[in-house]
Coordinates of C-alpha atoms and ligand atoms in Angstrom, one line a residue:
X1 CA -8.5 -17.6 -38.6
X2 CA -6.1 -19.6 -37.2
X3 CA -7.3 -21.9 -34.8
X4 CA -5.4 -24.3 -31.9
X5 CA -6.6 -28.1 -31.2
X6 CA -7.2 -28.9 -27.5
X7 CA -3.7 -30.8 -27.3
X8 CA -2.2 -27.8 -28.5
X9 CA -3.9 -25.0 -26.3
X10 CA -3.1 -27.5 -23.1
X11 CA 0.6 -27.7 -24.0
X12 CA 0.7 -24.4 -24.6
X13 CA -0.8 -22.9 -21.1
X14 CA 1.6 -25.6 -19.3
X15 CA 4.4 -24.5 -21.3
X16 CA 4.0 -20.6 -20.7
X17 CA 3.0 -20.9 -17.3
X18 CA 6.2 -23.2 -16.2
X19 CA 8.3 -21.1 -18.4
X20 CA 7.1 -17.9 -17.5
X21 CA 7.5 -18.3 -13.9
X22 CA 11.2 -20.1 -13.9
X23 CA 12.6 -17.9 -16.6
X24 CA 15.9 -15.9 -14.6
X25 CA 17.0 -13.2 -16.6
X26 CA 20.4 -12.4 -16.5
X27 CA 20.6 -8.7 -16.9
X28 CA 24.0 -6.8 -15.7
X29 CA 24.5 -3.4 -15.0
X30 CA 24.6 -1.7 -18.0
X31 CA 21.3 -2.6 -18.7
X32 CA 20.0 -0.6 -15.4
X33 CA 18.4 3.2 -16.2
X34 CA 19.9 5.0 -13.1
X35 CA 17.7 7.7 -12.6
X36 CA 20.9 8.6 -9.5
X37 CA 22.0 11.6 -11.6
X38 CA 19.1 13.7 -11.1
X39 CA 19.6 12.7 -7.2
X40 CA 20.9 16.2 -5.3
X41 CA 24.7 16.0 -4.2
X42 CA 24.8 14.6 -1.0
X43 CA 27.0 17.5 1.3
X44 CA 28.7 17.5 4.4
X45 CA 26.3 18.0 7.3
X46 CA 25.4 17.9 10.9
X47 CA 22.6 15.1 12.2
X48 CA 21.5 16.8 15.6
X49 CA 19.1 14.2 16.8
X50 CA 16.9 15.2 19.4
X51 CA 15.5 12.7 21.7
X52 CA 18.6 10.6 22.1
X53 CA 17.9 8.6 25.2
X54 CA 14.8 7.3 23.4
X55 CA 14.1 4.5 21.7
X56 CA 13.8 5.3 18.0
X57 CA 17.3 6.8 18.3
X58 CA 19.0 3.1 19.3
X59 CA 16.4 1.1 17.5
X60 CA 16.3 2.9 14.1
X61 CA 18.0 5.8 13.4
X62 CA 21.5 4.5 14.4
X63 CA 21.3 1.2 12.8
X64 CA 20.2 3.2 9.8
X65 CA 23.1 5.3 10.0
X66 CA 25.5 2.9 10.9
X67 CA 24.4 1.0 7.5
X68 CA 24.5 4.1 5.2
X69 CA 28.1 4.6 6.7
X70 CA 29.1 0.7 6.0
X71 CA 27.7 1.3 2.4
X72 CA 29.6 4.4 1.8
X73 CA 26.5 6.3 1.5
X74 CA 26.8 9.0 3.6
X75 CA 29.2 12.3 3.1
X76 CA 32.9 12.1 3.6
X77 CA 32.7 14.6 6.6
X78 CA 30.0 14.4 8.9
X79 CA 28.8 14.6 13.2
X80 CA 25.9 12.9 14.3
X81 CA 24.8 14.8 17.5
X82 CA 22.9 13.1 20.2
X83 CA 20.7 15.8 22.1
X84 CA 18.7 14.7 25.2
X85 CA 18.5 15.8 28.8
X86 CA 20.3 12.4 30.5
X87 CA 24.0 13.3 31.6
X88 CA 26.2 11.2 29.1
X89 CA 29.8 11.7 28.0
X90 CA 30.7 11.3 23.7
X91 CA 31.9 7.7 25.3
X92 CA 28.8 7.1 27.6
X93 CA 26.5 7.2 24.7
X94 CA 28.5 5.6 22.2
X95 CA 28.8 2.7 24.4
X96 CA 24.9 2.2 24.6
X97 CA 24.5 2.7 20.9
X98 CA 27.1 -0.1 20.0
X99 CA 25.4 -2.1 22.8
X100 CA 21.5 -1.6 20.9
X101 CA 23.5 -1.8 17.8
X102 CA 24.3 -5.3 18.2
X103 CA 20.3 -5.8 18.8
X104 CA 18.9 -3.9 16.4
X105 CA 21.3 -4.0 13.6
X106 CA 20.0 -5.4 10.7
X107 CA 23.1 -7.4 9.6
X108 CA 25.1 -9.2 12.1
X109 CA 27.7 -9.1 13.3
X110 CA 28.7 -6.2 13.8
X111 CA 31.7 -5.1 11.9
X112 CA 33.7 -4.1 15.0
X113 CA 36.1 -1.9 12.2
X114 CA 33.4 -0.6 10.5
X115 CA 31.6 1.0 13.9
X116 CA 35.3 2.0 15.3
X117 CA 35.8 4.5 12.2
X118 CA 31.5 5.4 12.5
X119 CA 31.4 5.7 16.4
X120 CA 34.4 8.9 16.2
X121 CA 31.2 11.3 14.5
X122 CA 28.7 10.4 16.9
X123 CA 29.0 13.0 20.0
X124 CA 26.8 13.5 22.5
X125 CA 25.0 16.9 24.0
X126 CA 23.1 17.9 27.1
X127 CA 20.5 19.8 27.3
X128 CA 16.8 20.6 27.7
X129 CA 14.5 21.3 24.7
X130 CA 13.4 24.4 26.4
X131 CA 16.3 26.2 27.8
X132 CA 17.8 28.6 24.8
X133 CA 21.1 28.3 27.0
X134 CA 21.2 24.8 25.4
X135 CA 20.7 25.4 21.7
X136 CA 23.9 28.1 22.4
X137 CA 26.0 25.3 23.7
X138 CA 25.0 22.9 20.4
X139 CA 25.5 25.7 18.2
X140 CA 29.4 26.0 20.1
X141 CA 30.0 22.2 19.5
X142 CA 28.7 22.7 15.7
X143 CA 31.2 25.7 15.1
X144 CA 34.0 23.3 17.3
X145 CA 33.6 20.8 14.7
X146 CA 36.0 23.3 12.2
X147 CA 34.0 22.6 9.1
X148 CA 31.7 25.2 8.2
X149 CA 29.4 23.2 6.5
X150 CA 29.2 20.8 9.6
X151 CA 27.9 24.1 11.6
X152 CA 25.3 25.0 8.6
X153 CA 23.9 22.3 6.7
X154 CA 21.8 20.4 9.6
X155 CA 19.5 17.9 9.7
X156 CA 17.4 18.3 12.8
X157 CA 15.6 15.4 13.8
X158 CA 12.7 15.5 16.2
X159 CA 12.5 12.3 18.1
X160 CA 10.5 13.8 20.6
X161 CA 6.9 14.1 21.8
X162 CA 4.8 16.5 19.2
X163 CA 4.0 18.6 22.2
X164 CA 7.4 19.7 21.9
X165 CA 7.9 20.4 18.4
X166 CA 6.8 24.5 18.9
X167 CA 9.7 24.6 21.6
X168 CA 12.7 23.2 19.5
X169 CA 11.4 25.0 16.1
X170 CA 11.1 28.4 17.9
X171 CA 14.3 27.7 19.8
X172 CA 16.5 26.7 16.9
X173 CA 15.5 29.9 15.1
X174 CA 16.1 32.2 18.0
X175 CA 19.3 30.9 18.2
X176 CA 19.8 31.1 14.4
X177 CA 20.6 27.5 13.9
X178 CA 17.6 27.4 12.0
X179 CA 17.5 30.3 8.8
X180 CA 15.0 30.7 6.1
X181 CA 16.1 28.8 3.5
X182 CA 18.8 30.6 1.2
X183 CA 20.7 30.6 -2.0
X184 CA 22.5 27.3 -2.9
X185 CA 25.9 26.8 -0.9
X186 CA 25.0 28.7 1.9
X187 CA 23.7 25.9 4.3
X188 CA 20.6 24.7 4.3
X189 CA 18.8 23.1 7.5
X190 CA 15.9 21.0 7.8
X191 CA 13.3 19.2 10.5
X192 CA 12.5 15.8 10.3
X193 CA 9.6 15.1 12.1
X194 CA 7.8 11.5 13.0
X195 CA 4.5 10.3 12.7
X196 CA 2.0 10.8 15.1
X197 CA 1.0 14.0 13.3
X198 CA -1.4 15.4 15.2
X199 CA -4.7 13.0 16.0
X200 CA -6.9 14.9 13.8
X201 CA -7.6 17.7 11.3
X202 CA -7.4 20.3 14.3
X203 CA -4.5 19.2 16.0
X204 CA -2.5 18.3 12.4
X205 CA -3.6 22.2 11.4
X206 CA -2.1 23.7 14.7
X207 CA 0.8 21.4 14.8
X208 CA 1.8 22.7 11.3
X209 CA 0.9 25.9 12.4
X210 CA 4.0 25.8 14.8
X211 CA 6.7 24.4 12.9
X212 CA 6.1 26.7 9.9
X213 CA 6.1 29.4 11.9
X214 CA 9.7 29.3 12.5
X215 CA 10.6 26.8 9.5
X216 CA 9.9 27.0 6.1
X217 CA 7.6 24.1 4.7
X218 CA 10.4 23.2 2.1
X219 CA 12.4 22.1 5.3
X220 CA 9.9 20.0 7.4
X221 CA 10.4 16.3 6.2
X222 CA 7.3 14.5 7.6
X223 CA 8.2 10.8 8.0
X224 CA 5.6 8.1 7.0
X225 CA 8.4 4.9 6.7
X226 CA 6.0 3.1 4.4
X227 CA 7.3 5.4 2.0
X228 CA 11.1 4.1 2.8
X229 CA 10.1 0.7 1.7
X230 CA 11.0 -0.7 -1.2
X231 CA 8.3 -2.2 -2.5
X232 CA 6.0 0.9 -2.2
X233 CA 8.5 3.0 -3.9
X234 CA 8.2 0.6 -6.8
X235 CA 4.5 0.8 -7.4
X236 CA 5.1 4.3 -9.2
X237 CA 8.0 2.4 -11.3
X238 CA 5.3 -0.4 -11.9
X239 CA 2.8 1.6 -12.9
X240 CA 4.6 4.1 -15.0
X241 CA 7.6 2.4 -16.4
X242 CA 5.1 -0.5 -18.2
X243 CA 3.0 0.1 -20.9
X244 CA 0.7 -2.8 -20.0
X245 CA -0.3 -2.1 -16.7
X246 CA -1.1 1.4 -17.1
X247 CA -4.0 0.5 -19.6
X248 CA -5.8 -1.4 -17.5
X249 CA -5.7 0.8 -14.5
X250 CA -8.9 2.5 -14.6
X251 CA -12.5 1.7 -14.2
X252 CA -13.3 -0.1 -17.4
X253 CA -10.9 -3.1 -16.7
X254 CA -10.5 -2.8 -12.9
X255 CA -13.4 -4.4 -10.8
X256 CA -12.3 -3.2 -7.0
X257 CA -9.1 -2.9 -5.7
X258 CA -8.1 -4.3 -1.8
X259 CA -5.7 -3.0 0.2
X260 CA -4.3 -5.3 3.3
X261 CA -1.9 -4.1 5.9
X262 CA -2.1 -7.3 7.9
X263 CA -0.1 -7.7 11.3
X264 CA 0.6 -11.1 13.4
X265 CA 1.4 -9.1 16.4
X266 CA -0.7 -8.0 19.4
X267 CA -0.7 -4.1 20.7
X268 CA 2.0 -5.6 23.2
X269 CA 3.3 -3.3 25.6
X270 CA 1.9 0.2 23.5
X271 CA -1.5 -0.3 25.1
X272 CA -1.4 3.2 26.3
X273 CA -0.3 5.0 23.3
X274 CA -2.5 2.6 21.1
X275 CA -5.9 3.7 23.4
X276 CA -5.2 6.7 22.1
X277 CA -4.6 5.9 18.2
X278 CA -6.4 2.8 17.5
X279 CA -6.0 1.4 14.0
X280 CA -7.2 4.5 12.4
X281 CA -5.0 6.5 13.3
X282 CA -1.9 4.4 13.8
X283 CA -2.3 2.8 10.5
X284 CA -5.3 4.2 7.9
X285 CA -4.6 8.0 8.5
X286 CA -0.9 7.6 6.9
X287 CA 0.6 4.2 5.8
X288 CA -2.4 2.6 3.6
X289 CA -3.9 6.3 2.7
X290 CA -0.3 6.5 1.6
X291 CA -0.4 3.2 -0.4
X292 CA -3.5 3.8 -2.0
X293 CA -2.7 7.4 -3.3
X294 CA 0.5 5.9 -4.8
X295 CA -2.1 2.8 -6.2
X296 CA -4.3 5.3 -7.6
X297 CA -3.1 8.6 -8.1
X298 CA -2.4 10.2 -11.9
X299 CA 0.8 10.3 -14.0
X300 CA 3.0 13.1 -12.3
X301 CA 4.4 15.7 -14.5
X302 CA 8.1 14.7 -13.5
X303 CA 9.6 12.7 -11.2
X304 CA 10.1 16.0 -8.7
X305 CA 8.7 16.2 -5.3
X306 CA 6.3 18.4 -5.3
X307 CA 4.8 17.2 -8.8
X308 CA 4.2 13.6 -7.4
X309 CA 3.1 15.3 -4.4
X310 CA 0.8 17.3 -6.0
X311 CA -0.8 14.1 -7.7
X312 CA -1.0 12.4 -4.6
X313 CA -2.9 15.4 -2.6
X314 CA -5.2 15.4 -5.7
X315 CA -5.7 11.8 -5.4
X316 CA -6.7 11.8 -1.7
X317 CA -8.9 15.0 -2.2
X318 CA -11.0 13.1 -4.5
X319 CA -12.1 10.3 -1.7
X320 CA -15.8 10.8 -0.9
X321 CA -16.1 11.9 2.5
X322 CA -18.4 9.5 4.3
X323 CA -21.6 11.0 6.3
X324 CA -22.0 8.8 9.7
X325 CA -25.2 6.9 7.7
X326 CA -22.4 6.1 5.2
X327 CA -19.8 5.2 7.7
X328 CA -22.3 2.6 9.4
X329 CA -22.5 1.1 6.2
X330 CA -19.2 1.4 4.9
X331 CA -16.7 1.2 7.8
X332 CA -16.3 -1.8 10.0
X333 CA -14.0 -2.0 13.5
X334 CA -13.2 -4.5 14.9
X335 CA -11.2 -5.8 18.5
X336 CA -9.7 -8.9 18.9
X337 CA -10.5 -10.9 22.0
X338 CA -8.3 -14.1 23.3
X339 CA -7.9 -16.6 21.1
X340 CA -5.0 -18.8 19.9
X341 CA -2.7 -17.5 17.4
X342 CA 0.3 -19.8 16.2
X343 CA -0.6 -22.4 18.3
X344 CA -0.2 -19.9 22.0
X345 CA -2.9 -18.9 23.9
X346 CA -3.2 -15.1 23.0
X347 CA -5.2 -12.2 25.5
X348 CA -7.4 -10.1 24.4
X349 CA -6.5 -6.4 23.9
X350 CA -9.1 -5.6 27.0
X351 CA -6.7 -7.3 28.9
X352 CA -3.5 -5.6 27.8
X353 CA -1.6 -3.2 29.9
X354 CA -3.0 0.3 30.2
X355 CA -6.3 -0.7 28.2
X356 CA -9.5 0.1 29.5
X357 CA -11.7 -3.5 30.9
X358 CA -14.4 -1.8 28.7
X359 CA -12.5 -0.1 25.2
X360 CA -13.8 0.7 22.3
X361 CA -10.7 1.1 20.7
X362 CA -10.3 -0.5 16.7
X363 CA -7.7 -3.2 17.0
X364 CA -9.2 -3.7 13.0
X365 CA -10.4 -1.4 10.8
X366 CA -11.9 -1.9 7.5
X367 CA -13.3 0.1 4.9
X368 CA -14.6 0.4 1.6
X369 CA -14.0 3.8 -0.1
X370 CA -14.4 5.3 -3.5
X371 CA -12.4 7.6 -5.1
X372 CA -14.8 10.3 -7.7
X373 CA -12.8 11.0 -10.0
X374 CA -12.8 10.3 -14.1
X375 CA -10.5 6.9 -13.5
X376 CA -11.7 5.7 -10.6
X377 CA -15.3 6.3 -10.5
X378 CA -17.7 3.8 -8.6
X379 CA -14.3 1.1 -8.4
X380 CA -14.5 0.2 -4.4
X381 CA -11.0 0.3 -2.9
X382 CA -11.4 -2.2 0.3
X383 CA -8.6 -1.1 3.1
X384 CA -8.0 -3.3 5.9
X385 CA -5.8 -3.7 8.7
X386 CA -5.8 -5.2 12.2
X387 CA -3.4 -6.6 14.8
X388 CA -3.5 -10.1 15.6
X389 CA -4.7 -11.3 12.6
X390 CA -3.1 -15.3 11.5
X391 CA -0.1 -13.4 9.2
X392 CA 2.0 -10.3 9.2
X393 CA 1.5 -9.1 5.1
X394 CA 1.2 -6.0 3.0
X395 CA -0.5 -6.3 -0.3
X396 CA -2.6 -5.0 -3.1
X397 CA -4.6 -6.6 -5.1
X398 CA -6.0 -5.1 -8.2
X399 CA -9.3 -7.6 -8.8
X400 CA -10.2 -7.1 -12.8
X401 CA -13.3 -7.7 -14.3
X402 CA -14.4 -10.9 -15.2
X403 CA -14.9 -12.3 -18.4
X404 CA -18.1 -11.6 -20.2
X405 CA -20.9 -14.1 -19.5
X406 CA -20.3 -16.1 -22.1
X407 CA -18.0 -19.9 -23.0
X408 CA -15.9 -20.5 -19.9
X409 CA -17.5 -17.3 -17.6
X410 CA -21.3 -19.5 -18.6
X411 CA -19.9 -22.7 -18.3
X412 CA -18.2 -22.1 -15.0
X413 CA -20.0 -19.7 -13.1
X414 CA -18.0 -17.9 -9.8
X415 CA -15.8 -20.7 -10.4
X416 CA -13.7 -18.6 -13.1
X417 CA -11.9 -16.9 -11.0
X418 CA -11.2 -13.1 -12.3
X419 CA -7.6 -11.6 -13.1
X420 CA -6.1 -10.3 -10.2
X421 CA -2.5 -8.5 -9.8
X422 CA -1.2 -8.5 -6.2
X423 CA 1.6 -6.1 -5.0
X424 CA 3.4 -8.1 -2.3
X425 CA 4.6 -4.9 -0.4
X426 CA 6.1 -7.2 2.2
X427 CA 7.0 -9.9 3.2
X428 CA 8.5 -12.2 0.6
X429 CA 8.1 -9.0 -2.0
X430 CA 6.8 -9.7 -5.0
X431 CA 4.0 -9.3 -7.6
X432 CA 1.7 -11.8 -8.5
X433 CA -0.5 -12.1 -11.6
X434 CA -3.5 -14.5 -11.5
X435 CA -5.2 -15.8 -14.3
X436 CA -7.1 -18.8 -15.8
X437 CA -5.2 -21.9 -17.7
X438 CA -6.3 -25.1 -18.8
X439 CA -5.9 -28.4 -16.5
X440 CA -3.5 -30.5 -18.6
X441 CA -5.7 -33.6 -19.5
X442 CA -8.2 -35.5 -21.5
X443 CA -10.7 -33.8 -19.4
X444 CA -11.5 -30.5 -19.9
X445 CA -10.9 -28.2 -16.7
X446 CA -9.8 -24.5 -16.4
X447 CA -8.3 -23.3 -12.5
X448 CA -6.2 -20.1 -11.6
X449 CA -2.7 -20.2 -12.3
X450 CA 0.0 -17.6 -11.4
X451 CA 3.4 -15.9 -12.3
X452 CA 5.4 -14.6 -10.0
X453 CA 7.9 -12.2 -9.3
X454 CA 10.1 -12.8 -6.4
X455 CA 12.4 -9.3 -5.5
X456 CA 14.6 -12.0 -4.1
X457 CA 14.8 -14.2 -6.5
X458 CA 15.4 -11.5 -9.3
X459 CA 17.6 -9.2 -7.0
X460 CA 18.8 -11.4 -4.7
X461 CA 18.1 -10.6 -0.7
X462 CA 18.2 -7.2 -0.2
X463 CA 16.3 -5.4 2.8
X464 CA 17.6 -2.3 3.5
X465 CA 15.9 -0.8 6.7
X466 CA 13.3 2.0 5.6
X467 CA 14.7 4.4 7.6
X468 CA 18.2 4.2 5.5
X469 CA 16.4 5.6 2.8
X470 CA 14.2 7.8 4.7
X471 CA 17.3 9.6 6.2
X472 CA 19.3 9.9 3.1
X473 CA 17.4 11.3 1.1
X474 CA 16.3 14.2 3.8
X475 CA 20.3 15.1 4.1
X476 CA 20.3 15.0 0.3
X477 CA 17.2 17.0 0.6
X478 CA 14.7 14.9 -1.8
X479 CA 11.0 15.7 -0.5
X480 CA 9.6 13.2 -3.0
X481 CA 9.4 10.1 0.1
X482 CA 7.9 12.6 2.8
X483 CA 4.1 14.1 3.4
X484 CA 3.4 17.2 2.4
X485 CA 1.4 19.8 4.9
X486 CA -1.4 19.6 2.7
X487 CA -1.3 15.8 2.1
X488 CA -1.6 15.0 6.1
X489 CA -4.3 17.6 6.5
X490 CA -6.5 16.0 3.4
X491 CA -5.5 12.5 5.1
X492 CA -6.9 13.4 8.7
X493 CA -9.9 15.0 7.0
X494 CA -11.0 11.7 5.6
X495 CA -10.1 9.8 9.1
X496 CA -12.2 12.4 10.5
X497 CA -15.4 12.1 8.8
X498 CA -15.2 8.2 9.6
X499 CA -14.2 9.0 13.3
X500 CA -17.2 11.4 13.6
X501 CA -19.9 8.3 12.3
X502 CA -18.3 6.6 15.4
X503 CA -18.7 8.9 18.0
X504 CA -21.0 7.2 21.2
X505 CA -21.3 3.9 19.4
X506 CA -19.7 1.1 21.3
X507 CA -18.3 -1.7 19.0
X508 CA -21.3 -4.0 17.8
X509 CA -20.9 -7.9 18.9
X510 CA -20.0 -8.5 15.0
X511 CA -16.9 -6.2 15.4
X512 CA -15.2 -8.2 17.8
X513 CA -13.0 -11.5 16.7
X514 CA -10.6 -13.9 18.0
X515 CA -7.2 -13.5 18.4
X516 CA -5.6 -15.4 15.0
X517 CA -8.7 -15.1 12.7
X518 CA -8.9 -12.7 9.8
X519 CA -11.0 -10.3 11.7
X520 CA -14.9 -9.7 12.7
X521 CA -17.7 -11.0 10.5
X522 CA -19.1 -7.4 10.1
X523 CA -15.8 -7.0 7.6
X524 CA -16.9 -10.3 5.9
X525 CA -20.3 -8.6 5.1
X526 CA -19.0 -5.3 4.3
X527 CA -17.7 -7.0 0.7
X528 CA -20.3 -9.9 0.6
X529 CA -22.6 -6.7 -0.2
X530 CA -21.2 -6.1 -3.7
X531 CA -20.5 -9.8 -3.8
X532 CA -16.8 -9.9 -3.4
X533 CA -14.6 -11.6 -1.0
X534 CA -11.5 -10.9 1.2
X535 CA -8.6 -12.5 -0.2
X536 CA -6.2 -12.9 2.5
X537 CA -2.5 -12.6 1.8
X538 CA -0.8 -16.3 1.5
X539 CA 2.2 -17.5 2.3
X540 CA 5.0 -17.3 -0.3
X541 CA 7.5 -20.1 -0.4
Ligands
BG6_601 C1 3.7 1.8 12.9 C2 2.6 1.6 13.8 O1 3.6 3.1 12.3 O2 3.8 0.9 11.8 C3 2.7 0.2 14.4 O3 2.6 2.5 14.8 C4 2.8 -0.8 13.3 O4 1.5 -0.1 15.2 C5 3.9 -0.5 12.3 O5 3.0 -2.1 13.9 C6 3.9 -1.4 11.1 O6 5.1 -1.1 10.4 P1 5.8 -2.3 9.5 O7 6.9 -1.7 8.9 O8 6.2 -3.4 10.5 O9 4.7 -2.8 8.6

């Protein structure tokens, strides 16, 4: 057996670690696998945005636009169609877009020639969501436009209250801009529709109930805009485009898996609409349900929509519903009070603007779930997430078993610290693996090293919004980045079952923490149980 003197085992560790995480590699195009050709043909369409006076439209959507546009992304002909009740004029409303664009926009400045040529297919239309007479006079400005295609393919988007998603549906198909879907060629239409979905398993259920009543379910595009980032479309490439990881992603290697969904800022001015969600819902129910199913879920068939789809409904029907004795012991909330975070005096959230003096609304949730099925059985998945907390981060962090009790595991005790792979989701995106190396020296010491992958670094600064993505590939028609009707109704019935263990129980004095600390000590004790420990996301120079 070959064997390695002490010098030699130091020099080596140093070497590979130093190397390992300064190596650049210079690769060049043609050493890309564009997976672009099986991407559908991107056709001349219609964006009829309803909602247009609100905010998503000014914040998100146009800036989204606006980039696809500069990047050449979108089709050679196309409208975008502002629908709202206000009185505007094309100009009126072009005006205030430019005017949020230069807020909003992502890159700055604005290129003055760039939004010129963009600003001529934005048009404006007036009319109320309920009044048939209205969907006539969008369907004439449609036809107006010349271009049939501009009058069939249409992307509806609903950036309107939920309550009135029955009204537009029902509408649009009385009027027959919306049509079962047909053979290729002759226009296709679809509904985009934004997250809340419903605030349980009922109201999910009755809300589908109405759009699919009048639209098919191949043409409702659920947004979640986790899905749009980049880093969480890249945990399926992780997983499944490396032979190494995939090995050790099951029970015998992994020891318990954490989820964090971090956020620096306070509930601000959504006090209202957040008395009504609470982290649960605004966050559990879709974006880290949505993280972990990607995490966890099973090799799909093929890269098509409805086979990853299928793996991921399969992966969030096999979380064990919790019974309320289970949720006591398995779900902590949390609230922050005031404290200091970044050096400011912050209020607490009892104190914010349209909060009840005495809520017992989650500002923090976190859980520890298990997913029973032949990979995943008795692995804990930790999920956390609160507002407040001392850094905005998304990670996961796969914890692997430790070392047999035996040489360094013996010798060092809790001290060895076990493998770990973290999933920087955001920010400074990146992945992370952690093991053990030796302390260059004449003394003999062992401590956590790392090698890391910076997107940056490797790809250079690239943050395109979510919603870029998110919108192209709903006019290109690709399902694969939006939830399925039966993936939000398995995600609510989860949220639902912990919900139910909360009903009349006001938050416990260990739920509550400071403003700027990692949350209440009752999340703390919820891992010291199975003796593990929170590791909070770091900074990433
Ligand atoms: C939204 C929630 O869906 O996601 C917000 O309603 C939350 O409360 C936001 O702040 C977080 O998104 P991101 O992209 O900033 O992580």
């Amino acid at each position: 057996m070959k064997t390695y003197s002490r010098w030699g085992l130091s020099f080596l560790f140093y070497f590979a670690t130093l190397s390992l995480v300064n190596a650049p590699i210079n690769f060049d195009e043609t050493t890309v696998c564009r997976l672009d050709s099986q991407r559908k043909v991107i056709e001349p369409c219609s964006i009829v945005i309803f909602g247009a006076s609100g905010d998503l439209t000014s914040r998100k959507l146009i800036p989204a636009l606006y980039h696809l546009f500069k990047d050449n992304q979108l089709p050679p002909a196309f409208r975008i169609i502002g629908f709202a009740r206000r009185e505007k004029t094309d100009e009126s409303f072009r005006a205030e877009l430019r005017d949020a664009l230069g807020k909003f926009s992502r890159t700055k400045p604005v290129d003055e020639a760039v939004w010129n040529k963009f600003a001529e297919h934005i048009v404006y239309c007036m009319g109320d969501l309920t009044d048939q007479a209205a969907y006539q006079k969008l369907e004439q400005r449609l036809s107006s436009f010349g271009l049939p295609e501009l009058r069939n393919n249409l992307l509806f988007y609903l950036a309107i209250s939920p309550s009135q998603f029955g009204d537009a549906v029902e509408n649009l198909e009385k009027t027959k801009l919306l049509k079962p879907p047909g053979p290729i060629g002759e226009g296709w239409q679809r509904i985009v529709v934004e997250k809340p979905f419903g605030h349980d398993l009922a109201s999910a259920h009755a809300l589908n109930g109405e759009l699919t009543r009048y639209a098919h379910e191949s043409q409702v595009f659920r947004i979640d805009h986790y899905l749009g980032k980049e880093t969480v479309q890249n945990i399926l490439m992780f997983r499944f485009s490396n032979a190494i990881f995939e090995r050790l992603w099951n029970r015998d290697m992994v020891d318990h898996i954490q989820i964090t969904v971090s956020e620096k800022h306070s509930v601000g001015g959504r006090g209202g609409y957040y008395e009504e969600a609470g982290a649960m819902r605004d966050m559990l129910q879709n974006h880290i349900l949505q993280v972990l199913a990607l995490v966890a879920m099973e090799p799909p068939v093929s890269l098509e929509a409805e086979s990853i789809r299928d793996e991921k409904v399969k992966l969030l029907k096999s979380i064990r519903q919790l019974t309320p004795d289970e949720v006591a012991k398995q779900v902590v909330r949390g609230q922050y009070f005031a404290g200091v975070l970044d050096g400011r005096p912050e209020t607490g959230y009892r104190q914010a603007e349209k909060v009840k003096p005495d809520s017992n609304v989650e500002t923090y949730v976190a859980a520890k779930l298990y997913v029973d099925n032949w990979r995943w059985s008795g692995v804990p998945f930790y999920l956390r997430t609160g507002k407040c907390l001392p850094m905005g981060a998304s990670e996961v962090r796969i914890q692997f078993r430790q070392t047999p009790n035996v040489l360094f595991a013996a010798a060092c005790g809790n001290k060895l610290d076990p493998n770990a792979l973290t999933l920087r989701l955001q920010p400074n995106e990146g992945i992370t693996m952690r093991f053990n190396g030796k302390v260059p020296g004449a003394k003999v010491g062992v401590r956590p090293v790392r090698m890391h992958f910076s997107y940056d670094s490797e790809f250079g600064a690239y943050t395109p919004e979510a919603y870029e993505r998110l919108l192209l590939e709903a006019v290109a028609g690709d399902a694969t980045l939006f939830i399925r009707r039966d993936e939000v109704e398995t995600a609510w019935q989860i949220v639902d079952s912990i919900r139910a263990g909360w009903e009349g129980k006001p938050l416990s004095n260990r739920e509550f923490y400071a403003a700027g600390t990692w949350g209440p000590i009752a999340a703390e004790e919820l891992l010291a149980q199975a003796g593990h420990v929170w590791r909070d996301p770091q900074p990433i120079k």
